[in-house]
XYZ file of C-alpha atoms in Angstrom:
476
model
C 110.333 105.773 141.170
C 108.086 105.661 138.112
C 104.955 103.581 138.661
C 102.308 103.120 135.975
C 100.036 100.437 137.363
C 97.147 99.278 135.232
C 96.470 99.964 131.573
C 95.873 103.325 129.937
C 92.396 102.969 128.457
C 90.068 105.689 127.170
C 92.120 108.482 128.683
C 92.881 107.166 132.161
C 94.873 104.509 133.988
C 92.541 101.604 134.741
C 93.462 99.054 137.450
C 94.534 95.649 136.162
C 94.360 92.140 137.579
C 97.760 91.520 136.031
C 100.884 91.016 138.090
C 103.147 93.992 138.795
C 106.378 94.034 136.799
C 109.513 95.677 138.161
C 111.612 97.670 135.696
C 115.332 97.455 136.452
C 118.109 99.790 135.380
C 120.726 97.822 133.399
C 123.384 100.153 134.815
C 122.649 100.112 138.549
C 120.483 96.948 138.674
C 118.123 98.941 140.895
C 114.363 98.974 140.429
C 113.362 102.293 138.872
C 109.646 101.694 138.406
C 106.755 99.305 137.992
C 104.046 98.550 135.474
C 101.244 96.015 135.455
C 101.220 93.111 133.028
C 98.067 93.724 131.004
C 95.758 90.720 130.851
C 93.669 89.575 127.901
C 90.699 91.377 129.491
C 92.749 94.580 129.659
C 93.674 94.240 125.998
C 90.043 93.604 125.070
C 88.984 96.754 126.944
C 91.693 98.813 125.258
C 90.644 97.598 121.808
C 86.983 98.382 122.564
C 87.991 101.893 123.620
C 89.972 102.326 120.412
C 87.037 101.145 118.293
C 84.667 103.499 120.092
C 87.027 106.429 119.560
C 87.389 105.520 115.886
C 83.632 105.963 115.425
C 83.308 109.019 117.684
C 82.849 112.280 115.781
C 85.393 113.970 118.060
C 88.046 111.981 116.204
C 86.335 110.724 113.050
C 85.502 114.261 111.895
C 88.985 115.712 112.321
C 90.653 117.060 109.203
C 94.241 116.258 108.198
C 95.239 119.796 109.134
C 93.705 119.363 112.590
C 95.464 116.040 113.100
C 98.759 117.571 112.004
C 98.259 120.368 114.531
C 97.584 117.786 117.260
C 100.842 116.011 116.428
C 102.576 119.386 116.575
C 101.161 120.058 120.035
C 102.484 116.694 121.170
C 105.907 117.704 119.860
C 105.699 121.008 121.738
C 104.766 119.251 124.979
C 107.531 116.671 124.608
C 110.109 119.317 123.771
C 109.349 121.177 127.000
C 110.077 118.009 128.978
C 112.810 116.567 126.800
C 115.304 116.422 129.666
C 112.887 114.434 131.864
C 112.165 111.954 129.083
C 115.845 111.713 128.202
C 116.827 110.928 131.781
C 114.147 108.247 132.022
C 115.052 106.497 128.771
C 118.695 106.598 129.854
C 117.773 104.959 133.155
C 115.665 102.152 131.708
C 117.658 101.401 128.537
C 121.179 102.276 129.701
C 121.878 104.773 126.923
C 124.386 107.490 127.880
C 122.545 110.696 128.787
C 123.874 112.632 125.789
C 122.958 109.838 123.388
C 119.553 109.439 125.049
C 118.775 113.139 124.669
C 119.968 113.418 121.071
C 119.619 109.889 119.695
C 116.443 108.900 121.519
C 114.389 111.995 122.407
C 115.804 114.147 119.614
C 114.785 111.636 116.968
C 111.387 111.171 118.631
C 110.815 114.915 118.332
C 111.967 114.712 114.733
C 109.286 112.127 114.009
C 106.571 114.364 115.434
C 107.776 117.458 113.583
C 107.897 115.447 110.362
C 104.269 114.329 110.644
C 103.116 117.702 111.904
C 104.077 118.888 108.412
C 103.309 115.831 106.273
C 99.774 115.210 107.578
C 98.305 118.367 106.090
C 100.182 117.804 102.823
C 98.997 114.233 102.303
C 96.391 113.521 99.626
C 93.421 111.801 101.241
C 91.042 112.185 98.295
C 91.444 112.773 94.573
C 89.188 112.763 91.540
C 90.228 110.996 88.352
C 88.710 110.467 84.937
C 87.491 106.918 84.536
C 88.420 104.671 81.613
C 84.839 105.089 80.342
C 84.901 108.872 80.505
C 83.130 109.259 83.815
C 84.479 110.376 87.166
C 86.236 108.323 89.812
C 86.850 109.442 93.382
C 89.700 107.675 95.156
C 89.487 108.084 98.926
C 92.133 107.113 101.466
C 90.427 105.826 104.610
C 91.953 104.959 107.993
C 92.754 101.261 108.227
C 91.054 101.296 111.649
C 92.394 100.170 115.008
C 96.144 99.648 115.007
C 97.935 97.336 117.409
C 101.457 98.717 117.769
C 104.159 96.626 119.447
C 107.488 98.330 120.070
C 110.934 97.199 121.310
C 113.059 98.324 124.250
C 116.157 99.702 122.522
C 114.575 103.014 121.453
C 111.161 102.873 123.121
C 109.825 106.381 122.560
C 111.268 106.805 119.079
C 109.875 103.508 117.799
C 106.510 104.170 119.467
C 106.151 107.565 117.807
C 107.373 106.174 114.491
C 104.135 104.167 114.516
C 101.886 106.473 116.493
C 102.438 109.687 114.513
C 101.601 108.349 111.018
C 98.733 106.267 112.410
C 97.208 109.404 113.953
C 97.928 111.315 110.749
C 95.876 108.710 108.888
C 92.991 109.018 111.357
C 93.485 105.632 113.018
C 93.245 104.817 116.697
C 95.946 102.859 118.466
C 96.546 100.263 121.160
C 100.232 100.474 121.979
C 102.213 97.768 123.758
C 105.669 98.742 125.036
C 108.337 96.178 125.862
C 108.583 94.689 129.369
C 112.253 95.747 129.587
C 111.615 99.450 128.939
C 107.946 100.438 129.243
C 108.277 103.542 131.412
C 109.153 106.165 128.800
C 106.204 105.110 126.649
C 103.873 105.150 129.656
C 105.116 108.620 130.601
C 103.883 109.842 127.232
C 100.327 109.615 128.594
C 101.077 112.602 130.841
C 101.072 114.744 127.706
C 97.816 113.514 126.179
C 95.397 115.614 128.256
C 97.639 118.626 127.759
C 97.362 118.431 123.966
C 93.635 117.641 123.831
C 93.851 114.069 122.560
C 90.339 112.559 122.614
C 89.984 109.614 125.031
C 90.498 106.220 123.427
C 92.484 107.449 120.443
C 95.676 106.129 122.045
C 95.607 103.316 124.611
C 98.614 101.662 126.251
C 98.830 98.093 127.531
C 102.172 97.339 129.216
C 103.023 93.698 129.511
C 104.897 90.641 128.380
C 104.785 88.229 125.450
C 101.303 87.029 126.417
C 100.033 90.617 126.309
C 101.400 91.027 122.809
C 99.871 87.735 121.716
C 96.486 88.850 123.049
C 96.748 92.077 121.063
C 97.724 90.266 117.855
C 94.879 87.764 118.283
C 92.185 90.360 119.044
C 89.663 90.458 116.167
C 88.966 94.131 116.839
C 92.452 95.087 115.664
C 92.607 95.913 111.958
C 96.372 96.136 111.593
C 99.436 95.105 113.567
C 102.589 97.196 113.331
C 105.535 95.441 114.969
C 109.184 96.256 115.509
C 111.388 93.540 116.965
C 113.146 90.299 116.199
C 112.692 88.381 112.975
C 111.631 85.270 114.897
C 108.812 87.133 116.651
C 107.878 88.892 113.422
C 107.405 85.582 111.633
C 104.988 84.417 114.337
C 103.043 87.673 114.184
C 102.932 87.597 110.393
C 101.572 84.054 110.434
C 98.896 84.979 112.981
C 97.767 87.972 110.918
C 97.769 85.926 107.711
C 95.291 83.485 109.228
C 92.705 86.297 109.423
C 93.964 88.230 106.370
C 94.712 91.212 108.568
C 97.094 93.997 107.667
C 100.574 93.781 109.139
C 103.843 95.671 108.909
C 107.062 94.260 110.319
C 110.334 96.075 110.998
C 112.684 93.272 111.947
C 116.332 92.365 112.348
C 119.387 93.371 110.396
C 123.000 92.481 109.753
C 124.053 95.608 107.932
C 127.288 95.890 105.997
C 129.443 98.990 105.679
C 131.604 98.824 102.559
C 134.831 100.798 102.882
C 136.168 101.549 99.395
C 139.897 101.637 98.764
C 140.022 105.425 98.258
C 138.663 106.178 101.743
C 140.656 108.580 103.906
C 140.716 106.996 107.358
C 140.851 110.284 109.212
C 139.607 110.631 112.756
C 136.142 111.872 111.784
C 135.584 109.010 109.356
C 136.771 106.312 111.744
C 134.627 107.785 114.518
C 131.608 107.696 112.221
C 132.182 104.071 111.277
C 132.624 103.037 114.916
C 129.533 104.989 115.986
C 127.576 103.168 113.296
C 128.268 99.919 115.141
C 128.664 100.804 118.799
C 125.972 103.439 119.325
C 123.537 102.446 122.083
C 125.956 99.599 122.914
C 125.329 98.100 119.486
C 121.646 97.640 120.272
C 120.354 99.216 117.064
C 118.662 97.334 114.246
C 120.620 99.303 111.625
C 124.027 98.849 113.284
C 126.671 98.447 110.580
C 128.119 95.351 112.209
C 129.809 93.888 109.125
C 132.638 96.150 108.004
C 133.968 95.211 104.582
C 137.543 96.401 104.047
C 139.791 96.104 100.971
C 142.465 93.496 101.610
C 145.109 95.957 100.412
C 144.269 98.106 103.464
C 142.876 95.443 105.784
C 145.410 95.746 108.620
C 145.202 99.547 108.493
C 141.410 99.434 108.824
C 141.452 96.898 111.661
C 144.026 98.906 113.610
C 142.138 102.190 113.157
C 138.801 100.691 114.198
C 140.280 98.833 117.169
C 142.050 101.934 118.479
C 138.921 104.074 118.146
C 136.817 101.391 119.807
C 139.262 101.002 122.693
C 139.087 104.771 123.217
C 135.325 104.695 123.850
C 134.471 105.503 127.465
C 132.451 102.645 128.965
C 130.590 103.511 132.134
C 127.649 104.979 134.017
C 125.077 106.413 131.573
C 124.548 109.368 133.924
C 128.210 110.408 133.632
C 128.589 113.061 130.890
C 131.899 111.480 129.849
C 130.330 108.089 129.108
C 130.077 107.113 125.446
C 128.827 103.553 125.785
C 126.632 102.130 128.517
C 125.530 98.612 129.468
C 123.522 96.189 127.389
C 119.930 95.679 128.425
C 120.181 92.507 130.534
C 122.320 89.702 131.877
C 120.964 87.396 129.165
C 122.004 89.904 126.513
C 125.492 90.204 127.974
C 125.902 86.433 128.128
C 124.658 86.031 124.555
C 127.126 88.599 123.189
C 130.007 87.031 125.117
C 129.084 83.629 123.716
C 129.097 84.966 120.156
C 132.563 86.471 120.642
C 133.904 83.294 122.237
C 132.524 81.064 119.492
C 133.874 83.399 116.807
C 137.345 83.173 118.320
C 137.061 79.393 118.379
C 136.124 79.509 114.678
C 139.255 81.483 113.799
C 138.367 85.131 114.375
C 140.866 87.384 116.135
C 139.899 89.845 118.870
C 141.602 93.073 117.760
C 140.498 95.234 120.676
C 142.000 95.317 124.141
C 140.779 93.023 126.881
C 140.167 94.641 130.245
C 137.961 94.896 133.286
C 134.373 96.024 132.932
C 132.641 98.328 135.406
C 129.879 97.091 137.650
C 127.368 96.356 138.918
C 125.476 96.656 135.627
C 125.486 94.596 132.450
C 128.566 96.218 130.955
C 130.497 94.848 127.987
C 133.680 96.151 126.453
C 133.064 96.789 122.746
C 134.821 94.326 120.483
C 136.280 94.429 116.974
C 136.808 90.989 115.435
C 139.294 90.539 112.588
C 139.959 87.590 110.267
C 136.227 86.989 109.954
C 134.657 85.335 106.926
C 131.075 85.873 105.880
C 130.123 82.251 106.543
C 130.878 82.506 110.270
C 127.901 82.697 112.624
C 129.141 86.027 113.987
C 128.820 87.480 110.468
C 125.381 86.037 109.774
C 123.409 86.284 113.016
C 122.119 89.502 114.539
C 124.089 89.867 117.773
C 122.522 93.109 119.031
C 125.549 94.136 121.047
C 128.799 96.110 120.716
C 130.564 93.787 118.274
C 131.953 94.661 114.844
C 133.400 92.133 112.421
C 135.865 93.107 109.693
C 135.697 91.087 106.476
C 138.232 91.498 103.689
C 137.527 91.764 99.968
C 139.584 92.030 96.761
C 137.179 93.687 94.323
C 134.164 95.953 94.644
C 132.081 93.241 92.983
C 133.123 90.850 95.745
C 132.270 93.437 98.413
C 128.773 93.902 96.990
C 128.272 90.136 96.778
C 129.350 89.671 100.409
C 127.155 92.546 101.591
C 124.151 91.035 99.808
C 124.908 87.513 101.048
C 122.681 87.762 104.100
C 119.240 86.655 105.189
C 118.647 90.274 106.160
C 118.286 93.411 104.072
C 117.558 96.298 106.400
C 120.340 98.808 105.843
C 123.905 99.402 104.768
C 126.553 102.021 104.131
C 129.262 102.852 101.641
C 132.271 104.923 102.669
C 134.451 106.503 99.988
C 136.384 109.608 99.038
C 134.294 109.742 95.853
C 130.602 110.237 96.623
C 129.461 109.411 93.084
C 131.390 106.158 93.144
C 129.896 105.406 96.558
C 126.393 106.035 95.191
C 126.981 103.594 92.330
C 127.976 100.909 94.835
C 125.107 101.776 97.201
C 122.595 101.278 94.394
C 123.710 97.646 94.070
C 122.868 96.727 97.666
C 119.672 94.760 98.290
C 118.660 96.633 101.408
C 115.971 99.125 102.334
C 118.242 102.064 103.182
C 121.860 102.916 102.426
C 123.901 105.826 103.745
C 126.923 107.317 102.004
C 129.742 108.379 104.334
C 127.385 108.433 107.320
C 126.614 106.206 110.272
C 122.822 106.447 110.115
C 120.943 105.102 107.091
C 117.651 106.677 108.180
C 115.918 109.886 107.124
C 112.643 110.631 108.893
C 111.047 112.102 105.786
C 111.808 109.009 103.698
C 110.641 105.381 103.773
C 112.524 103.017 106.057
C 112.241 99.245 106.176
C 113.832 96.053 105.015
C 114.195 93.581 102.199
C 114.174 89.822 102.777
C 113.838 88.770 106.435
C 114.251 92.332 107.676
C 110.561 92.979 107.333
C 107.454 93.917 105.391
C 106.318 97.480 104.768
C 107.891 100.852 105.457
C 107.981 103.426 108.221
C 108.950 107.075 107.816
C 107.953 109.714 105.285
C 104.562 110.021 103.574
C 104.786 106.307 102.781
C 104.155 105.567 106.463
C 100.880 107.502 106.388
C 99.815 105.470 103.349
C 100.636 102.300 105.294
C 97.798 103.139 107.702
C 95.269 103.908 104.957
C 92.939 101.783 102.820
C 92.109 103.083 99.314
C 88.439 103.186 98.378
C 87.291 103.785 94.798
C 83.896 105.359 94.062
C 82.847 105.459 90.408
C 80.189 108.050 89.746
């Protein structure tokens, strides 16, 4: 049992008047831990601690090299306990153990190693010649206290994707994990004393929607960094706009994978395409859920994807053979089932096999839907579950138009036997990141974020450090 009762404020767990919240495994439906729902008073205390730490010389006087070394020590500490963290994220999210270790903890470590290096390389001050012949100093200052709100699907990875560049910039942070999967983020506090993190630099307030709203509304927070649904992001953006506060939003997606007509549908390629949709039970913002196939090869593509999807092993995340675990909750399972049912009623065809699902958890057999058009709800709404839709096209121009015909613009992919041709097509997509012949459109050393309703701002790479800095110009 993992119990983190209270809020982590100024270096210790402080009791809270908030109600206890049970955290349930989506696989076993058993309670695996508890947190407290942080109250507005808890959030206020956490923000005060962050503001005090921001002004304290122990943190304010650190150099970029020192902050990079601190991030490196956090990576070292996490690496030593990677198996423990992997098992916990598997238990609370339902990710298969192998995927949790590599796709969750492995990427989290990658974030830390990236900013261990980038922090010392970043330019925080430069001198320029002024237009009048004098000297101008441009300084990059920490934006201040950051309120970071992270989702449940990759809790540690998304937390560190905000935390590492914020620390690199010299900010302090109040971090709110999701109510569905707060334990892995809370466990991170066990490493803070070990690495010498000054008290108050990172504070954690577990809780629900009201906790997040209290954090967004707190006037002591200089910037909100949010990852989650587009609907929630719009509300947060509006709240920040009212006070002209900084905000970055990494929101939903409905990514398209364009399969060009010269693609060799060998086993490795088909596996990559399927993994790009079904990884983490489809609960990934960059999931390539719209697969665009040339009509001349449409049936071949549908058959290959359906067979590979049917071959995925659905089951207990703790079983090494499992490739796909449950979705996060009963509501999520019901929502995905409703989308599939309504798509079938609208004319889509279920190409995958229908069979029993294991219990007692929130398991769903992954689905490939054929005969889908881009105007169907299943092709336009983010489902966040193990569902792929296959849409046919006649020309590459049509494929690009269909891919871009979305309210979202987070990511995409192009698959082809000719990488240069694939690049030319990728460059026409109105999305933040595109992969060529790969399932993941994300590189930790490069900016990641969305066009249109997929968000504002970027995470990843040196650009993420800049996102937590305010330029100041001194003319002398």
